[in-house]
Amino acid sequence: MKVYKFGGASIKNAEAVNNMIRIVESHRPEQLVVVVSAMGKTTNALEELYHLAFARRQFEKPFNELKSYHHTIASGLIKDDKHQIFEVINQLFNELHKDLNNRPPALAKAAFYDNIVAYGERLSSKIIHARMNENNLNAKWVNARDFIITDFNFREAKINWDQTEKNINGAIKPLLKDYILLTQGFIGGTPDGEYTTLGREGSDFTAAIIASCLKAKSVTIWKDVPGILNADPKIIRKAKKFENLNYHEAAEMTYYGASVIHPKTIKPLANLNIPLLVKSFERPEENGTAINALDTVQSVPSIIFKPNQSLVTFKVKDFTFINENNLSIIFHLLDQLNIKINMMQNSAISFSICVDNQVEKVSELIASLKNDFEVQNHTGLSLTTVKNYDLETIKKVSEGKEILLEQKTKHTYQIVVEDQHWKYMI
Ligand code: ASP
Ligand code: MG
């Protein structure tokens, strides 16, 4: 059996959904689990609704826009306006409306977020399921919340692998011989049935979880790019596609911020040696990129941009130096706040970290440490990482820029620069 994952761009309108269904159709009679994200930019729209509702502000306008967006797609897919899908969509939006009005106390904020954003995948999977069955695809809709079991760490829930594996092998596996299974990416459920989410863009991870529990032959992620490229084609015009990457290389690229696949996707697949294929949904007949355990030698450097970075610098206040004790105070807090360091450097009297500019977390970090250190925060930055660098590429990404932090190891070159410097790279 195989697992296919379709992201938001591949199902952003009726035409895209029809194309996605053609891809699924052409792969019969292979046993298949299809994982879908929310349609287009729905998750962003739901995040906005969540913020408005939480702040007790008006949300009717964006709410109605989102509702009519889904109705338009459904009407483009299903001609019979008495089809029950329209009732299903209305019901889901009624529920969403009710939930938005039930703003919780601050403590339950993350659980509230997960419940709201999960509507995106719930809607898309219902609409696509209806269309698949119009095409006689014999698809069965299954609720990820009931078999992907997580802890209560809302917004970034951790998988309970034992329970999830039991559920998938118990309830899901037997269905595969009769049905194409269709489920939602990104969402899971607590043991008592509350919705959780696995972190933004987490649908790839869902596909990997299911594939690993079912020991799938492969996972295919269908994207709007021809495969994994050595740079973002919006920034470097002559980006080249990799035919093959090994699990290590792919994991490293996601670590540095390549956004083609979710970072957590690789590990469960690599453990079982399940190939991950990244292919274009616009040109499904082309090869894309295969990620597997094969040894590969890459001849081109990979250039990875990570925007919206913060450079936080801690300086000791007296004439003591940055020592292990100071560092342990900082690291302890980073761990508690779940802040990932993208790059770091220390000197005698200061220590700098480049992190994603998650405003709430970074502010908390600074507030907690400002008694111990003099803290500076420089925002609006971007981090550029070049793997397998050569001098020409270093020159291309750094020339003429004011560099705030720079590091070079044997295979990796990184710089932190002002965000607006990006445009000069093209
Ligand atoms: N819909 C979710 C998001 O946009 C999950 C995903 O697309 O993978 O973050
Ligand atoms: Mg998405």
PDB file of N, CA and C in Angstrom, residues 51 109-110 153-158 198-200 264 308 310 312 314 330 332-342 353 355-370 375 377 379:
ATOM      1  N   HIS A  51      -7.899  34.413  16.391  1.00  0.00           N
ATOM      2  CA  HIS A  51      -7.393  35.631  17.049  1.00  0.00           C
ATOM      3  C   HIS A  51      -8.526  36.609  17.325  1.00  0.00           C
ATOM      4  N   LYS A 109      -6.377  28.409  25.943  1.00  0.00           N
ATOM      5  CA  LYS A 109      -6.212  29.063  24.652  1.00  0.00           C
ATOM      6  C   LYS A 109      -5.695  28.117  23.565  1.00  0.00           C
ATOM      7  N   ALA A 110      -4.707  27.312  23.911  1.00  0.00           N
ATOM      8  CA  ALA A 110      -4.115  26.429  22.893  1.00  0.00           C
ATOM      9  C   ALA A 110      -5.101  25.352  22.458  1.00  0.00           C
ATOM     10  N   ASN A 153      -0.447  18.404  24.574  1.00  0.00           N
ATOM     11  CA  ASN A 153       0.395  19.538  24.217  1.00  0.00           C
ATOM     12  C   ASN A 153      -0.178  20.220  22.968  1.00  0.00           C
ATOM     13  N   PHE A 154      -1.295  20.919  23.166  1.00  0.00           N
ATOM     14  CA  PHE A 154      -2.019  21.514  22.049  1.00  0.00           C
ATOM     15  C   PHE A 154      -1.100  22.407  21.208  1.00  0.00           C
ATOM     16  N   ARG A 155      -1.377  22.493  19.943  1.00  0.00           N
ATOM     17  CA  ARG A 155      -0.633  23.245  18.916  1.00  0.00           C
ATOM     18  C   ARG A 155       0.622  22.525  18.444  1.00  0.00           C
ATOM     19  N   GLU A 156       1.154  21.603  19.240  1.00  0.00           N
ATOM     20  CA  GLU A 156       2.363  20.878  18.814  1.00  0.00           C
ATOM     21  C   GLU A 156       2.333  19.526  19.513  1.00  0.00           C
ATOM     22  N   ALA A 157       1.217  18.837  19.332  1.00  0.00           N
ATOM     23  CA  ALA A 157       0.982  17.629  20.117  1.00  0.00           C
ATOM     24  C   ALA A 157       1.975  16.524  19.762  1.00  0.00           C
ATOM     25  N   LYS A 158       2.344  15.749  20.781  1.00  0.00           N
ATOM     26  CA  LYS A 158       3.265  14.618  20.565  1.00  0.00           C
ATOM     27  C   LYS A 158       2.447  13.347  20.370  1.00  0.00           C
ATOM     28  N   LEU A 198      -0.640  19.019  15.066  1.00  0.00           N
ATOM     29  CA  LEU A 198       0.745  18.543  15.153  1.00  0.00           C
ATOM     30  C   LEU A 198       1.759  19.630  14.814  1.00  0.00           C
ATOM     31  N   GLY A 199       1.321  20.870  14.724  1.00  0.00           N
ATOM     32  CA  GLY A 199       2.220  21.969  14.315  1.00  0.00           C
ATOM     33  C   GLY A 199       1.930  22.327  12.865  1.00  0.00           C
ATOM     34  N   ARG A 200       2.054  23.623  12.547  1.00  0.00           N
ATOM     35  CA  ARG A 200       1.730  24.094  11.197  1.00  0.00           C
ATOM     36  C   ARG A 200       2.456  23.260  10.144  1.00  0.00           C
ATOM     37  N   LYS A 264       9.447  16.842  10.762  1.00  0.00           N
ATOM     38  CA  LYS A 264       9.230  15.582  11.487  1.00  0.00           C
ATOM     39  C   LYS A 264       8.919  14.399  10.569  1.00  0.00           C
ATOM     40  N   ASN A 308      12.057  36.073   8.786  1.00  0.00           N
ATOM     41  CA  ASN A 308      11.431  36.364  10.080  1.00  0.00           C
ATOM     42  C   ASN A 308      12.227  35.799  11.265  1.00  0.00           C
ATOM     43  N   SER A 310      14.967  36.464  14.564  1.00  0.00           N
ATOM     44  CA  SER A 310      15.347  37.398  15.620  1.00  0.00           C
ATOM     45  C   SER A 310      16.751  37.052  16.078  1.00  0.00           C
ATOM     46  N   VAL A 312      18.949  37.442  19.225  1.00  0.00           N
ATOM     47  CA  VAL A 312      18.881  37.859  20.633  1.00  0.00           C
ATOM     48  C   VAL A 312      20.289  37.736  21.215  1.00  0.00           C
ATOM     49  N   PHE A 314      22.742  38.235  24.551  1.00  0.00           N
ATOM     50  CA  PHE A 314      22.816  38.373  26.008  1.00  0.00           C
ATOM     51  C   PHE A 314      24.213  38.824  26.377  1.00  0.00           C
ATOM     52  N   ILE A 330      20.384  30.228  30.332  1.00  0.00           N
ATOM     53  CA  ILE A 330      19.733  30.554  29.046  1.00  0.00           C
ATOM     54  C   ILE A 330      19.143  29.293  28.400  1.00  0.00           C
ATOM     55  N   HIS A 332      18.276  26.510  29.737  1.00  0.00           N
ATOM     56  CA  HIS A 332      17.161  25.962  30.493  1.00  0.00           C
ATOM     57  C   HIS A 332      15.853  26.640  30.065  1.00  0.00           C
ATOM     58  N   LEU A 333      15.917  27.964  29.927  1.00  0.00           N
ATOM     59  CA  LEU A 333      14.710  28.690  29.532  1.00  0.00           C
ATOM     60  C   LEU A 333      14.299  28.391  28.095  1.00  0.00           C
ATOM     61  N   LEU A 334      15.295  28.277  27.229  1.00  0.00           N
ATOM     62  CA  LEU A 334      14.987  27.949  25.825  1.00  0.00           C
ATOM     63  C   LEU A 334      14.247  26.620  25.759  1.00  0.00           C
ATOM     64  N   ASP A 335      14.693  25.679  26.565  1.00  0.00           N
ATOM     65  CA  ASP A 335      14.065  24.370  26.600  1.00  0.00           C
ATOM     66  C   ASP A 335      12.638  24.482  27.123  1.00  0.00           C
ATOM     67  N   GLN A 336      12.481  25.232  28.215  1.00  0.00           N
ATOM     68  CA  GLN A 336      11.142  25.376  28.797  1.00  0.00           C
ATOM     69  C   GLN A 336      10.173  26.030  27.835  1.00  0.00           C
ATOM     70  N   LEU A 337      10.658  27.022  27.104  1.00  0.00           N
ATOM     71  CA  LEU A 337       9.769  27.764  26.207  1.00  0.00           C
ATOM     72  C   LEU A 337       9.666  27.106  24.837  1.00  0.00           C
ATOM     73  N   ASN A 338      10.388  26.012  24.663  1.00  0.00           N
ATOM     74  CA  ASN A 338      10.333  25.311  23.386  1.00  0.00           C
ATOM     75  C   ASN A 338      10.795  26.199  22.223  1.00  0.00           C
ATOM     76  N   ILE A 339      11.901  26.907  22.433  1.00  0.00           N
ATOM     77  CA  ILE A 339      12.450  27.766  21.377  1.00  0.00           C
ATOM     78  C   ILE A 339      13.637  27.049  20.760  1.00  0.00           C
ATOM     79  N   LYS A 340      13.612  26.940  19.437  1.00  0.00           N
ATOM     80  CA  LYS A 340      14.678  26.227  18.745  1.00  0.00           C
ATOM     81  C   LYS A 340      15.739  27.233  18.280  1.00  0.00           C
ATOM     82  N   ILE A 341      16.994  26.905  18.534  1.00  0.00           N
ATOM     83  CA  ILE A 341      18.078  27.798  18.102  1.00  0.00           C
ATOM     84  C   ILE A 341      18.439  27.467  16.655  1.00  0.00           C
ATOM     85  N   ASN A 342      18.433  28.469  15.800  1.00  0.00           N
ATOM     86  CA  ASN A 342      18.805  28.207  14.409  1.00  0.00           C
ATOM     87  C   ASN A 342      20.300  28.412  14.179  1.00  0.00           C
ATOM     88  N   ILE A 353      21.895  34.285  19.924  1.00  0.00           N
ATOM     89  CA  ILE A 353      21.174  33.199  19.263  1.00  0.00           C
ATOM     90  C   ILE A 353      20.261  33.775  18.190  1.00  0.00           C
ATOM     91  N   VAL A 355      16.897  32.941  16.330  1.00  0.00           N
ATOM     92  CA  VAL A 355      15.719  32.076  16.507  1.00  0.00           C
ATOM     93  C   VAL A 355      14.571  32.602  15.645  1.00  0.00           C
ATOM     94  N   ASP A 356      13.578  31.746  15.390  1.00  0.00           N
ATOM     95  CA  ASP A 356      12.381  32.219  14.697  1.00  0.00           C
ATOM     96  C   ASP A 356      11.737  33.299  15.552  1.00  0.00           C
ATOM     97  N   ASN A 357      11.278  34.358  14.909  1.00  0.00           N
ATOM     98  CA  ASN A 357      10.708  35.447  15.685  1.00  0.00           C
ATOM     99  C   ASN A 357       9.264  35.161  16.093  1.00  0.00           C
ATOM    100  N   GLN A 358       9.122  34.239  17.040  1.00  0.00           N
ATOM    101  CA  GLN A 358       7.787  33.965  17.594  1.00  0.00           C
ATOM    102  C   GLN A 358       7.630  34.942  18.743  1.00  0.00           C
ATOM    103  N   VAL A 359       6.871  36.009  18.476  1.00  0.00           N
ATOM    104  CA  VAL A 359       6.903  37.184  19.344  1.00  0.00           C
ATOM    105  C   VAL A 359       6.626  36.853  20.819  1.00  0.00           C
ATOM    106  N   GLU A 360       5.568  36.056  21.044  1.00  0.00           N
ATOM    107  CA  GLU A 360       5.209  35.783  22.445  1.00  0.00           C
ATOM    108  C   GLU A 360       6.336  35.078  23.199  1.00  0.00           C
ATOM    109  N   LYS A 361       6.872  34.037  22.543  1.00  0.00           N
ATOM    110  CA  LYS A 361       7.914  33.247  23.206  1.00  0.00           C
ATOM    111  C   LYS A 361       9.183  34.066  23.433  1.00  0.00           C
ATOM    112  N   VAL A 362       9.585  34.819  22.398  1.00  0.00           N
ATOM    113  CA  VAL A 362      10.824  35.594  22.521  1.00  0.00           C
ATOM    114  C   VAL A 362      10.674  36.670  23.596  1.00  0.00           C
ATOM    115  N   SER A 363       9.500  37.294  23.676  1.00  0.00           N
ATOM    116  CA  SER A 363       9.295  38.317  24.710  1.00  0.00           C
ATOM    117  C   SER A 363       9.402  37.690  26.093  1.00  0.00           C
ATOM    118  N   GLU A 364       8.846  36.487  26.228  1.00  0.00           N
ATOM    119  CA  GLU A 364       8.903  35.830  27.534  1.00  0.00           C
ATOM    120  C   GLU A 364      10.349  35.499  27.908  1.00  0.00           C
ATOM    121  N   LEU A 365      11.094  35.044  26.906  1.00  0.00           N
ATOM    122  CA  LEU A 365      12.501  34.725  27.135  1.00  0.00           C
ATOM    123  C   LEU A 365      13.250  35.960  27.647  1.00  0.00           C
ATOM    124  N   ILE A 366      13.020  37.075  26.941  1.00  0.00           N
ATOM    125  CA  ILE A 366      13.747  38.297  27.297  1.00  0.00           C
ATOM    126  C   ILE A 366      13.329  38.786  28.683  1.00  0.00           C
ATOM    127  N   ALA A 367      12.018  38.759  28.945  1.00  0.00           N
ATOM    128  CA  ALA A 367      11.524  39.221  30.239  1.00  0.00           C
ATOM    129  C   ALA A 367      12.134  38.392  31.371  1.00  0.00           C
ATOM    130  N   SER A 368      12.254  37.080  31.134  1.00  0.00           N
ATOM    131  CA  SER A 368      12.766  36.222  32.214  1.00  0.00           C
ATOM    132  C   SER A 368      14.266  36.406  32.440  1.00  0.00           C
ATOM    133  N   LEU A 369      14.983  36.897  31.439  1.00  0.00           N
ATOM    134  CA  LEU A 369      16.440  36.946  31.581  1.00  0.00           C
ATOM    135  C   LEU A 369      16.996  38.349  31.768  1.00  0.00           C
ATOM    136  N   LYS A 370      16.090  39.343  31.750  1.00  0.00           N
ATOM    137  CA  LYS A 370      16.651  40.701  31.738  1.00  0.00           C
ATOM    138  C   LYS A 370      17.267  41.131  33.080  1.00  0.00           C
ATOM    139  N   VAL A 375      19.985  42.442  27.598  1.00  0.00           N
ATOM    140  CA  VAL A 375      19.501  41.681  26.431  1.00  0.00           C
ATOM    141  C   VAL A 375      19.141  42.620  25.281  1.00  0.00           C
ATOM    142  N   ASN A 377      17.473  42.646  21.304  1.00  0.00           N
ATOM    143  CA  ASN A 377      16.740  41.820  20.352  1.00  0.00           C
ATOM    144  C   ASN A 377      16.645  42.547  19.018  1.00  0.00           C
ATOM    145  N   THR A 379      15.151  42.307  15.386  1.00  0.00           N
ATOM    146  CA  THR A 379      14.177  41.514  14.608  1.00  0.00           C
ATOM    147  C   THR A 379      14.237  41.896  13.133  1.00  0.00           C
TER     148      THR A 379
END
